mmCIF file of C-alpha atoms in Angstrom:
data_model
loop_
_atom_site.group_PDB
_atom_site.id
_atom_site.type_symbol
_atom_site.label_atom_id
_atom_site.label_comp_id
_atom_site.label_asym_id
_atom_site.label_seq_id
_atom_site.Cartn_x
_atom_site.Cartn_y
_atom_site.Cartn_z
ATOM 1 C CA MET Q 1 0.022 -0.135 0.043
ATOM 2 C CA LYS Q 2 1.255 3.564 -1.127
ATOM 3 C CA PHE Q 3 0.986 6.100 1.392
ATOM 4 C CA SER Q 4 0.684 9.573 0.466
ATOM 5 C CA ASN Q 5 3.059 12.830 2.066
ATOM 6 C CA ARG Q 6 -0.577 14.225 2.620
ATOM 7 C CA TYR Q 7 -1.573 10.851 4.754
ATOM 8 C CA ILE Q 8 1.713 10.800 6.338
ATOM 9 C CA PHE Q 9 1.417 14.390 7.762
ATOM 10 C CA ILE Q 10 -2.054 13.834 8.873
ATOM 11 C CA PHE Q 11 -1.222 10.632 10.768
ATOM 12 C CA ILE Q 12 1.959 12.117 12.574
ATOM 13 C CA THR Q 13 0.074 14.845 13.802
ATOM 14 C CA ILE Q 14 -2.791 13.160 15.177
ATOM 15 C CA ILE Q 15 -0.296 10.597 16.763
ATOM 16 C CA VAL Q 16 1.931 13.263 18.359
ATOM 17 C CA VAL Q 17 -1.328 14.886 19.456
ATOM 18 C CA ILE Q 18 -2.748 12.280 21.366
ATOM 19 C CA CYS Q 19 0.422 11.377 22.790
ATOM 20 C CA ALA Q 20 0.744 15.027 24.111
ATOM 21 C CA ALA Q 21 -2.418 14.607 25.514
ATOM 22 C CA ILE Q 22 -1.990 11.675 27.588
ATOM 23 C CA LEU Q 23 1.068 12.781 28.830
ATOM 24 C CA THR Q 24 -0.128 15.936 30.081
ATOM 25 C CA PHE Q 25 -2.964 14.289 31.637
ATOM 26 C CA ALA Q 26 -0.555 12.107 33.277
ATOM 27 C CA SER Q 27 1.594 14.899 34.450
ATOM 28 C CA VAL Q 28 -1.068 16.994 36.016
ATOM 29 C CA GLY Q 29 -2.991 14.350 37.473
ATOM 30 C CA LEU Q 30 -0.186 12.771 39.657
ATOM 31 C CA GLN Q 31 1.639 15.879 40.441
ATOM 32 C CA PRO Q 32 0.139 16.154 43.721
ATOM 33 C CA PHE Q 33 1.412 12.686 44.980
ATOM 34 C CA GLN Q 34 5.170 13.854 43.407
ATOM 35 C CA LYS Q 35 4.911 16.926 45.362
ATOM 36 C CA ALA Q 36 4.359 15.250 48.618
ATOM 37 C CA ASN Q 37 6.990 12.631 47.755
ATOM 38 C CA ARG Q 38 9.652 15.930 47.280
ATOM 39 C CA GLU Q 39 8.184 17.595 50.476
ATOM 40 C CA ARG Q 40 8.334 14.881 52.377
ATOM 41 C CA GLU Q 41 12.199 14.092 51.422
ATOM 42 C CA ARG Q 42 12.953 17.588 52.226
ATOM 43 C CA MET Q 43 11.801 17.001 55.523
ATOM 44 C CA SER Q 44 13.627 13.920 56.038
ATOM 45 C CA GLN Q 45 16.467 15.640 54.804
ATOM 46 C CA ILE Q 46 16.450 18.304 57.287
ATOM 47 C CA LEU Q 47 15.949 16.143 60.204
ATOM 48 C CA GLN Q 48 18.825 13.903 58.870
ATOM 49 C CA ALA Q 49 20.975 17.144 58.879
ATOM 50 C CA SER Q 50 20.146 18.041 62.031
ATOM 51 C CA GLY Q 51 20.920 14.042 63.525
ATOM 52 C CA TYR Q 52 17.922 12.487 63.070
ATOM 53 C CA VAL Q 53 18.527 9.425 61.037
ATOM 54 C CA ASN Q 54 15.421 7.113 59.421
ATOM 55 C CA VAL Q 55 12.631 8.380 61.295
ATOM 56 C CA PRO Q 56 9.610 6.366 60.656
ATOM 57 C CA ASP Q 57 7.049 9.016 60.658
ATOM 58 C CA VAL Q 58 8.704 11.689 58.919
ATOM 59 C CA ILE Q 59 5.821 14.267 58.401
ATOM 60 C CA GLY Q 60 4.322 14.323 61.870
ATOM 61 C CA PHE Q 61 7.920 14.062 63.377
ATOM 62 C CA TYR Q 62 8.971 17.272 61.346
ATOM 63 C CA LYS Q 63 5.808 19.345 62.385
ATOM 64 C CA LYS Q 64 6.982 18.325 66.222
ATOM 65 C CA VAL Q 65 10.695 19.609 66.097
ATOM 66 C CA ALA Q 66 11.068 21.823 63.105
ATOM 67 C CA SER Q 67 9.728 25.090 62.075
ATOM 68 C CA ASP Q 68 10.038 26.640 58.819
ATOM 69 C CA THR Q 69 10.506 30.387 59.334
ATOM 70 C CA ILE Q 70 11.797 33.238 57.249
ATOM 71 C CA ILE Q 71 14.626 35.732 57.595
ATOM 72 C CA LYS Q 72 15.479 39.245 56.570
ATOM 73 C CA GLY Q 73 19.137 38.888 54.805
ATOM 74 C CA GLU Q 74 20.931 42.171 53.426
ATOM 75 C CA LYS Q 75 19.008 42.142 49.839
ATOM 76 C CA GLU Q 76 16.227 39.479 50.026
ATOM 77 C CA GLU Q 77 14.284 37.260 52.277
ATOM 78 C CA LEU Q 78 15.963 33.906 53.474
ATOM 79 C CA PRO Q 79 14.121 30.588 54.244
ATOM 80 C CA LEU Q 80 15.484 29.202 57.678
ATOM 81 C CA ILE Q 81 14.526 26.023 59.476
ATOM 82 C CA LYS Q 82 14.686 25.656 63.347
ATOM 83 C CA VAL Q 83 14.933 22.172 64.672
ATOM 84 C CA LYS Q 84 15.013 20.834 68.100
ATOM 85 C CA ALA Q 85 17.765 18.633 68.270
ATOM 86 C CA LYS Q 86 18.229 15.636 70.517
ATOM 87 C CA ASN Q 87 20.006 17.309 73.341
ATOM 88 C CA GLY Q 88 17.926 20.209 73.537
ATOM 89 C CA ASP Q 89 19.805 22.608 71.349
ATOM 90 C CA THR Q 90 18.201 24.411 68.606
ATOM 91 C CA ASN Q 91 19.653 23.903 65.546
ATOM 92 C CA TYR Q 92 19.502 26.187 62.353
ATOM 93 C CA VAL Q 93 19.302 24.546 59.092
ATOM 94 C CA LEU Q 94 20.072 26.278 56.228
ATOM 95 C CA PRO Q 95 18.923 25.174 52.694
ATOM 96 C CA LEU Q 96 21.860 25.199 49.984
ATOM 97 C CA ARG Q 97 21.577 25.130 45.833
ATOM 98 C CA GLY Q 98 24.256 24.848 43.416
ATOM 99 C CA LYS Q 99 25.493 23.321 40.362
ATOM 100 C CA GLY Q 100 27.501 20.159 40.088
ATOM 101 C CA LEU Q 101 28.984 18.522 37.022
ATOM 102 C CA TRP Q 102 25.900 17.396 35.007
ATOM 103 C CA GLY Q 103 23.070 19.028 36.850
ATOM 104 C CA PRO Q 104 21.975 20.810 40.121
ATOM 105 C CA ILE Q 105 23.166 19.863 43.598
ATOM 106 C CA TRP Q 106 21.320 21.059 46.665
ATOM 107 C CA GLY Q 107 21.748 20.236 50.460
ATOM 108 C CA PHE Q 108 20.934 21.368 54.005
ATOM 109 C CA ILE Q 109 23.441 22.300 56.695
ATOM 110 C CA ALA Q 110 22.648 22.277 60.015
ATOM 111 C CA VAL Q 111 24.297 24.693 62.481
ATOM 112 C CA LYS Q 112 24.581 24.679 66.303
ATOM 113 C CA SER Q 113 23.029 27.204 68.689
ATOM 114 C CA ASP Q 114 26.269 28.930 68.908
ATOM 115 C CA GLY Q 115 25.760 29.894 65.208
ATOM 116 C CA LYS Q 116 29.415 28.547 63.983
ATOM 117 C CA THR Q 117 29.646 24.935 64.662
ATOM 118 C CA VAL Q 118 28.044 22.554 61.996
ATOM 119 C CA ASN Q 119 26.231 19.729 63.454
ATOM 120 C CA GLY Q 120 25.257 17.845 60.437
ATOM 121 C CA ALA Q 121 24.915 18.290 56.247
ATOM 122 C CA VAL Q 122 22.907 16.303 54.020
ATOM 123 C CA PHE Q 123 23.517 16.624 50.144
ATOM 124 C CA ASP Q 124 21.671 15.484 47.157
ATOM 125 C CA HIS Q 125 22.152 16.037 43.472
ATOM 126 C CA LYS Q 126 20.160 15.230 40.179
ATOM 127 C CA SER Q 127 22.561 13.121 37.921
ATOM 128 C CA GLU Q 128 26.125 13.408 38.786
ATOM 129 C CA THR Q 129 28.289 10.572 37.810
ATOM 130 C CA PRO Q 130 27.465 7.350 40.120
ATOM 131 C CA GLY Q 131 30.885 6.270 42.039
ATOM 132 C CA LEU Q 132 32.546 9.855 41.551
ATOM 133 C CA GLY Q 133 30.384 13.031 41.958
ATOM 134 C CA ALA Q 134 27.275 11.196 43.258
ATOM 135 C CA GLU Q 135 29.450 10.194 46.415
ATOM 136 C CA ILE Q 136 28.327 13.669 47.848
ATOM 137 C CA ASN Q 137 25.665 12.178 48.949
ATOM 138 C CA THR Q 138 26.893 8.958 50.626
ATOM 139 C CA MET Q 139 27.462 9.422 54.313
ATOM 140 C CA LYS Q 140 31.154 8.887 54.375
ATOM 141 C CA PHE Q 141 31.349 12.176 52.525
ATOM 142 C CA MET Q 142 28.551 14.020 54.464
ATOM 143 C CA ALA Q 143 29.627 12.702 57.839
ATOM 144 C CA GLN Q 144 32.996 14.788 57.418
ATOM 145 C CA PHE Q 145 30.813 17.897 58.283
ATOM 146 C CA GLU Q 146 29.946 17.493 61.755
ATOM 147 C CA GLY Q 147 31.765 19.838 63.966
ATOM 148 C CA LYS Q 148 33.352 21.454 61.359
ATOM 149 C CA LEU Q 149 33.139 25.553 61.909
ATOM 150 C CA LEU Q 150 31.940 28.068 59.698
ATOM 151 C CA PHE Q 151 34.018 30.846 61.096
ATOM 152 C CA ASP Q 152 37.931 31.162 61.220
ATOM 153 C CA GLU Q 153 39.763 31.796 64.689
ATOM 154 C CA GLN Q 154 39.264 35.795 64.038
ATOM 155 C CA GLY Q 155 35.551 35.113 63.496
ATOM 156 C CA ASN Q 156 35.621 35.766 59.629
ATOM 157 C CA PHE Q 157 33.203 34.013 57.658
ATOM 158 C CA SER Q 158 35.663 31.210 56.032
ATOM 159 C CA SER Q 159 32.841 28.538 54.822
ATOM 160 C CA ILE Q 160 33.886 24.990 54.775
ATOM 161 C CA LYS Q 161 36.525 24.256 52.054
ATOM 162 C CA VAL Q 162 36.395 20.744 50.080
ATOM 163 C CA VAL Q 163 40.129 20.036 49.509
ATOM 164 C CA LYS Q 164 41.577 18.197 46.959
ATOM 165 C CA GLY Q 165 44.067 15.785 48.033
ATOM 166 C CA GLY Q 166 43.166 15.760 51.634
ATOM 167 C CA VAL Q 167 42.539 18.765 54.194
ATOM 168 C CA ALA Q 168 45.425 17.066 56.343
ATOM 169 C CA ASN Q 169 48.200 17.826 53.352
ATOM 170 C CA SER Q 170 46.791 21.273 52.917
ATOM 171 C CA ASN Q 171 47.378 24.531 54.684
ATOM 172 C CA ILE Q 172 43.516 24.730 55.831
ATOM 173 C CA ALA Q 173 42.861 24.542 59.460
ATOM 174 C CA PRO Q 174 41.117 20.852 59.920
ATOM 175 C CA THR Q 175 38.138 22.406 61.345
ATOM 176 C CA ASN Q 176 37.364 24.577 58.153
ATOM 177 C CA GLY Q 177 37.812 21.549 55.494
ATOM 178 C CA VAL Q 178 36.745 18.350 54.225
ATOM 179 C CA ASP Q 179 37.951 16.127 51.928
ATOM 180 C CA ALA Q 180 37.206 16.388 48.204
ATOM 181 C CA ILE Q 181 35.998 13.164 46.247
ATOM 182 C CA SER Q 182 38.731 11.805 44.358
ATOM 183 C CA GLY Q 183 37.333 11.661 40.543
ATOM 184 C CA GLY Q 184 34.586 13.905 41.378
ATOM 185 C CA SER Q 185 36.579 17.114 41.224
ATOM 186 C CA ILE Q 186 33.644 19.307 39.330
ATOM 187 C CA THR Q 187 31.325 18.391 41.726
ATOM 188 C CA SER Q 188 33.454 18.969 44.763
ATOM 189 C CA LYS Q 189 34.388 22.094 43.505
ATOM 190 C CA GLY Q 190 30.609 23.144 43.142
ATOM 191 C CA LEU Q 191 29.738 21.771 46.171
ATOM 192 C CA GLU Q 192 32.370 24.264 47.973
ATOM 193 C CA LYS Q 193 31.105 27.293 45.864
ATOM 194 C CA MET Q 194 27.375 26.411 46.882
ATOM 195 C CA LEU Q 195 28.629 26.272 50.391
ATOM 196 C CA GLU Q 196 30.069 30.117 50.162
ATOM 197 C CA ASP Q 197 27.100 31.414 48.452
ATOM 198 C CA CYS Q 198 24.301 30.105 50.441
ATOM 199 C CA ILE Q 199 26.095 30.329 53.513
ATOM 200 C CA ILE Q 200 27.331 33.909 53.223
ATOM 201 C CA LYS Q 201 24.038 35.448 53.036
ATOM 202 C CA TYR Q 202 23.096 33.992 56.528
ATOM 203 C CA VAL Q 203 26.438 35.556 57.941
ATOM 204 C CA PRO Q 204 25.056 38.586 59.543
ATOM 205 C CA TYR Q 205 22.195 36.447 61.089
ATOM 206 C CA LEU Q 206 24.653 33.958 62.374
ATOM 207 C CA LYS Q 207 26.844 36.546 63.645
ATOM 208 C CA GLU Q 208 23.628 38.051 65.756
ATOM 209 C CA ILE Q 209 23.333 34.542 67.362
ATOM 210 C CA GLN Q 210 27.143 34.418 68.024
ATOM 211 C CA ASN Q 211 26.696 37.723 69.891
ATOM 212 C CA LYS Q 212 23.688 36.590 71.799
ATOM 213 C CA THR Q 213 25.391 33.501 73.045
ATOM 214 C CA THR Q 214 28.446 34.911 74.004
ATOM 215 C CA THR Q 215 26.802 37.852 76.209
ATOM 216 C CA LYS Q 216 24.367 35.526 77.819
ATOM 217 C CA MET L 1 -4.641 -20.719 24.194
ATOM 218 C CA SER L 2 -1.016 -22.079 24.270
ATOM 219 C CA LEU L 3 1.975 -19.735 25.240
ATOM 220 C CA LYS L 4 4.783 -22.188 24.492
ATOM 221 C CA LYS L 5 5.595 -20.701 21.243
ATOM 222 C CA TYR L 6 6.613 -17.232 23.346
ATOM 223 C CA LEU L 7 9.016 -18.711 25.748
ATOM 224 C CA GLY L 8 11.846 -18.865 23.519
ATOM 225 C CA PRO L 9 13.176 -15.416 25.472
ATOM 226 C CA LEU L 10 13.085 -16.981 28.856
ATOM 227 C CA ASN L 11 15.816 -19.298 27.613
ATOM 228 C CA LYS L 12 17.201 -20.082 23.927
ATOM 229 C CA ASP L 13 16.468 -16.634 22.552
ATOM 230 C CA ASN L 14 17.373 -14.574 25.499
ATOM 231 C CA PRO L 15 17.147 -10.878 24.694
ATOM 232 C CA VAL L 16 20.280 -10.131 26.924
ATOM 233 C CA LEU L 17 22.216 -13.698 26.972
ATOM 234 C CA VAL L 18 21.675 -14.773 23.122
ATOM 235 C CA GLN L 19 20.709 -11.402 21.310
ATOM 236 C CA ILE L 20 23.096 -9.571 23.639
ATOM 237 C CA LEU L 21 20.387 -6.417 23.726
ATOM 238 C CA GLY L 22 20.149 -3.942 26.373
ATOM 239 C CA VAL L 23 23.412 -5.027 28.295
ATOM 240 C CA CYS L 24 24.001 -1.263 29.536
ATOM 241 C CA SER L 25 21.003 -1.370 31.947
ATOM 242 C CA SER L 26 21.447 -4.601 33.271
ATOM 243 C CA LEU L 27 25.254 -3.683 34.424
ATOM 244 C CA ALA L 28 23.945 -0.236 35.667
ATOM 245 C CA VAL L 29 20.775 -1.212 37.828
ATOM 246 C CA THR L 30 21.687 -4.507 39.160
ATOM 247 C CA ALA L 31 23.977 -3.694 42.246
ATOM 248 C CA GLN L 32 20.613 -4.286 44.394
ATOM 249 C CA LEU L 33 17.678 -6.517 44.007
ATOM 250 C CA LYS L 34 14.706 -3.880 44.002
ATOM 251 C CA PRO L 35 16.102 -1.486 41.485
ATOM 252 C CA ALA L 36 16.649 -4.353 39.320
ATOM 253 C CA PHE L 37 13.449 -5.769 39.872
ATOM 254 C CA VAL L 38 11.554 -2.481 39.209
ATOM 255 C CA MET L 39 13.575 -1.833 36.125
ATOM 256 C CA ALA L 40 12.748 -5.212 34.620
ATOM 257 C CA LEU L 41 8.844 -4.666 35.589
ATOM 258 C CA SER L 42 8.841 -1.207 33.879
ATOM 259 C CA VAL L 43 11.065 -2.769 30.951
ATOM 260 C CA THR L 44 8.274 -5.553 30.289
ATOM 261 C CA ILE L 45 5.265 -3.127 30.567
ATOM 262 C CA VAL L 46 6.601 -0.917 27.988
ATOM 263 C CA THR L 47 7.621 -3.441 25.421
ATOM 264 C CA ALA L 48 4.528 -4.996 26.034
ATOM 265 C CA PHE L 49 2.126 -2.253 25.443
ATOM 266 C CA SER L 50 4.601 -0.663 22.693
ATOM 267 C CA ASN L 51 4.294 -3.902 20.615
ATOM 268 C CA LEU L 52 0.458 -3.895 21.480
ATOM 269 C CA ILE L 53 -0.088 -0.298 20.171
ATOM 270 C CA ILE L 54 2.341 -0.371 17.145
ATOM 271 C CA SER L 55 0.689 -3.878 16.212
ATOM 272 C CA LEU L 56 -2.727 -2.309 16.491
ATOM 273 C CA LEU L 57 -1.583 0.478 14.017
ATOM 274 C CA ARG L 58 0.320 -1.890 11.821
ATOM 275 C CA ASN L 59 -1.550 -1.621 8.813
ATOM 276 C CA THR L 60 -2.029 2.458 9.189
ATOM 277 C CA ILE L 61 1.503 3.465 9.662
ATOM 278 C CA PRO L 62 3.334 4.404 6.492
ATOM 279 C CA PRO L 63 6.635 2.431 6.376
ATOM 280 C CA ARG L 64 8.545 5.448 5.808
ATOM 281 C CA ILE L 65 7.819 6.767 9.078
ATOM 282 C CA ARG L 66 7.586 3.886 11.139
ATOM 283 C CA ILE L 67 10.836 4.359 13.171
ATOM 284 C CA ILE L 68 9.393 7.832 14.037
ATOM 285 C CA VAL L 69 6.045 6.600 15.207
ATOM 286 C CA GLN L 70 7.530 3.784 17.099
ATOM 287 C CA LEU L 71 10.001 6.045 19.125
ATOM 288 C CA VAL L 72 6.806 8.683 19.921
ATOM 289 C CA VAL L 73 4.940 5.842 21.024
ATOM 290 C CA ILE L 74 8.078 4.330 23.091
ATOM 291 C CA ALA L 75 8.902 7.562 24.732
ATOM 292 C CA THR L 76 5.138 8.328 25.571
ATOM 293 C CA LEU L 77 4.716 4.993 27.547
ATOM 294 C CA VAL L 78 8.372 5.484 29.338
ATOM 295 C CA ILE L 79 7.959 8.988 30.210
ATOM 296 C CA LEU L 80 4.440 7.433 31.735
ATOM 297 C CA VAL L 81 6.191 4.868 33.506
ATOM 298 C CA ASP L 82 8.944 7.287 35.115
ATOM 299 C CA GLN L 83 5.537 9.713 36.393
ATOM 300 C CA VAL L 84 3.796 6.856 37.974
ATOM 301 C CA LEU L 85 7.429 5.882 39.711
ATOM 302 C CA GLN L 86 8.182 9.469 40.675
ATOM 303 C CA ALA L 87 4.510 9.399 42.293
ATOM 304 C CA PHE L 88 4.347 6.198 43.819
ATOM 305 C CA PHE L 89 7.810 5.057 44.166
ATOM 306 C CA TYR L 90 9.543 7.783 44.988
ATOM 307 C CA ASP L 91 12.865 6.027 46.554
ATOM 308 C CA VAL L 92 13.056 3.648 43.791
ATOM 309 C CA SER L 93 12.706 6.485 41.088
ATOM 310 C CA LYS L 94 15.811 8.048 42.722
ATOM 311 C CA MET L 95 17.766 4.713 42.617
ATOM 312 C CA LEU L 96 17.079 4.210 38.743
ATOM 313 C CA SER L 97 17.417 7.903 38.099
ATOM 314 C CA VAL L 98 18.877 8.315 34.471
ATOM 315 C CA PHE L 99 18.313 4.949 33.683
ATOM 316 C CA VAL L 100 14.035 5.143 33.795
ATOM 317 C CA GLY L 101 14.736 7.387 30.869
ATOM 318 C CA LEU L 102 17.200 5.453 29.250
ATOM 319 C CA ILE L 103 14.103 2.219 28.658
ATOM 320 C CA ILE L 104 13.488 4.590 25.563
ATOM 321 C CA THR L 105 16.911 3.604 23.802
ATOM 322 C CA ASN L 106 16.646 -0.193 25.101
ATOM 323 C CA CYS L 107 17.471 -1.696 21.834
ATOM 324 C CA ILE L 108 15.058 -4.673 22.866
ATOM 325 C CA ILE L 109 12.001 -2.401 23.040
ATOM 326 C CA MET L 110 12.950 -1.346 19.567
ATOM 327 C CA GLY L 111 14.092 -4.646 18.009
ATOM 328 C CA ARG L 112 10.814 -6.052 19.240
ATOM 329 C CA VAL L 113 8.288 -3.847 17.716
ATOM 330 C CA GLU L 114 10.677 -3.593 14.554
ATOM 331 C CA ALA L 115 11.115 -7.743 14.285
ATOM 332 C CA TYR L 116 7.817 -8.808 15.637
ATOM 333 C CA ALA L 117 4.849 -6.157 16.300
ATOM 334 C CA LEU L 118 5.124 -4.643 12.632
ATOM 335 C CA SER L 119 4.201 -7.929 10.948
ATOM 336 C CA ASN L 120 1.878 -9.609 13.969
ATOM 337 C CA PRO L 121 -2.007 -9.210 15.183
ATOM 338 C CA PRO L 122 -1.950 -7.297 18.502
ATOM 339 C CA MET L 123 -2.141 -10.400 20.974
ATOM 340 C CA PRO L 124 0.784 -12.124 19.929
ATOM 341 C CA SER L 125 2.517 -9.039 19.901
ATOM 342 C CA PHE L 126 1.126 -8.469 23.487
ATOM 343 C CA TRP L 127 2.681 -11.404 24.430
ATOM 344 C CA ASP L 128 5.968 -11.269 22.695
ATOM 345 C CA GLY L 129 6.743 -8.083 24.555
ATOM 346 C CA ILE L 130 5.642 -9.768 28.191
ATOM 347 C CA PHE L 131 7.705 -12.754 27.647
ATOM 348 C CA ASN L 132 10.967 -10.689 25.962
ATOM 349 C CA GLY L 133 10.753 -8.176 28.783
ATOM 350 C CA LEU L 134 10.545 -11.574 31.285
ATOM 351 C CA GLY L 135 13.345 -12.643 29.675
ATOM 352 C CA TYR L 136 15.581 -9.433 30.334
ATOM 353 C CA GLY L 137 13.703 -9.450 33.548
ATOM 354 C CA LEU L 138 15.178 -12.710 34.486
ATOM 355 C CA VAL L 139 18.916 -11.659 33.780
ATOM 356 C CA LEU L 140 18.400 -8.724 35.816
ATOM 357 C CA VAL L 141 16.879 -10.111 38.825
ATOM 358 C CA THR L 142 19.630 -13.018 38.866
ATOM 359 C CA LEU L 143 22.336 -10.408 38.823
ATOM 360 C CA GLY L 144 20.641 -8.090 41.392
ATOM 361 C CA THR L 145 20.218 -11.097 43.657
ATOM 362 C CA VAL L 146 24.185 -12.174 43.468
ATOM 363 C CA ARG L 147 25.676 -8.779 43.305
ATOM 364 C CA GLU L 148 23.610 -7.790 46.529
ATOM 365 C CA ILE L 149 23.851 -10.840 48.776
ATOM 366 C CA PHE L 150 27.956 -11.076 47.754
ATOM 367 C CA GLY L 151 28.310 -7.185 47.515
ATOM 368 C CA SER L 152 25.845 -5.774 50.490
ATOM 369 C CA GLY L 153 25.536 -8.910 52.449
ATOM 370 C CA THR L 154 21.682 -8.233 52.082
ATOM 371 C CA LEU L 155 18.550 -8.816 49.687
ATOM 372 C CA TRP L 156 15.713 -6.507 49.095
ATOM 373 C CA LYS L 157 17.827 -4.784 51.836
ATOM 374 C CA MET L 158 17.203 -7.431 54.489
ATOM 375 C CA GLN L 159 20.459 -8.722 56.294
ATOM 376 C CA ILE L 160 20.761 -12.350 54.688
ATOM 377 C CA ILE L 161 24.494 -13.256 55.762
ATOM 378 C CA PRO L 162 24.487 -13.460 59.455
ATOM 379 C CA THR L 163 26.392 -10.959 61.646
ATOM 380 C CA SER L 164 28.527 -13.642 63.075
ATOM 381 C CA PHE L 165 30.428 -14.095 59.910
ATOM 382 C CA TYR L 166 31.349 -10.625 60.115
ATOM 383 C CA GLU L 167 32.911 -11.328 63.337
ATOM 384 C CA HIS L 168 34.724 -13.991 62.106
ATOM 385 C CA GLY L 169 36.315 -11.681 59.507
ATOM 386 C CA TYR L 170 34.118 -12.215 56.427
ATOM 387 C CA LEU L 171 33.938 -9.307 54.388
ATOM 388 C CA ASN L 172 31.744 -8.019 51.472
ATOM 389 C CA ASN L 173 33.075 -7.933 47.907
ATOM 390 C CA GLY L 174 33.488 -4.430 47.048
ATOM 391 C CA LEU L 175 33.856 -5.511 43.301
ATOM 392 C CA MET L 176 30.159 -6.989 43.177
ATOM 393 C CA VAL L 177 28.659 -3.314 44.032
ATOM 394 C CA LEU L 178 30.550 -1.708 40.789
ATOM 395 C CA PRO L 179 29.512 -2.318 37.349
ATOM 396 C CA PRO L 180 32.520 -4.482 36.177
ATOM 397 C CA ALA L 181 31.493 -7.287 38.519
ATOM 398 C CA ALA L 182 27.823 -6.953 36.318
ATOM 399 C CA LEU L 183 29.994 -7.699 33.128
ATOM 400 C CA ILE L 184 32.109 -10.489 34.607
ATOM 401 C CA LEU L 185 28.683 -11.715 35.842
ATOM 402 C CA VAL L 186 26.749 -11.544 32.450
ATOM 403 C CA GLY L 187 29.750 -13.161 30.907
ATOM 404 C CA VAL L 188 29.807 -16.082 33.079
ATOM 405 C CA MET L 189 25.915 -16.220 32.234
ATOM 406 C CA ILE L 190 26.294 -16.292 28.544
ATOM 407 C CA TRP L 191 28.743 -18.970 28.643
ATOM 408 C CA VAL L 192 26.610 -21.006 30.858
ATOM 409 C CA GLN L 193 23.806 -20.423 28.009
ATOM 410 C CA ARG L 194 26.109 -21.335 25.087
ATOM 411 C CA SER L 195 27.421 -24.220 26.990
ATOM 412 C CA LYS L 196 24.064 -25.801 27.075
ATOM 413 C CA GLY L 197 23.992 -26.018 23.339
#
């Protein structure tokens, strides 16, 4: 059977329109479920950064210990999550957002109530290379952040450096750096930049907290 | 209705072991059983339904644009699977990440559509898709089982190797969680398959 050009155009147009319609309905219909999943994951990561790992009822528990707030930054309003940690201490969880090698990376860093010590950090990524850049999502990498300081001895914001070749072999203070991922240099660099760019906006607020705790 | 004539993909006509199709994803998602199982299920659904749909349309598809039509149908089905996974199996969909989208390029699907569905009626095409998906799934589940037990000591995230083994110096095989181990295992499976004659 011979098909005319006219037939071919009409045929493919109909097929494509039907497929597009099906996908649109699926996407719109499933969105509430997908949104709930992402929200649940966000809560779980915030809790994990503050030291609560493998919580069974994430949403209920999050409502109990965490509260989403917005603080005034220098230029814009900044989201901040206050979490009551296990020892009764208040953790300030800052959301992070940056670029990896292939796509976005993001995470949360929990700062203790002294305004400078890190309680924990969680990172996640969209499409970093498994075994290399994707290692930022492993406990081994994330656990390094516990106890690190965001400020140097003089009290200036130093962020946390992600050091290629290891902190021990560099001239960076061990409290201000973590080991980079071998084979994941671009992701490591992106993560370092994300920490610096995102946390620097919170520095005035963190200093305020530090002053409060020292005067007490 | 006899399904016997469709059983080839499970054994002597296996898509992965004999036709050497879909090897990429068999290496990528089989470090643990759960993602391997979900991947196998997703591919089976996509092969079955793309075969069914293309077979229903087979007399109306102009041969000159048949590949485009096949791709549109397959891509639509894959995106649907991806959306459903994101909505109801979020952790698995994160584990499978880019590989769900890459089902589109899985040669098994296009191969069956082109070789079978275009010239056969809908129901046989549907069963052909199901059994080719299952043949692929058989390899994935076997790989996932072996790699998870020896690589992580667990199966479906449950501890299989008793902790007393670890106390006596047993170690998980680190190679098993990496893709090269899957390549070696696939090689062994092909060897066994071929030597059966």
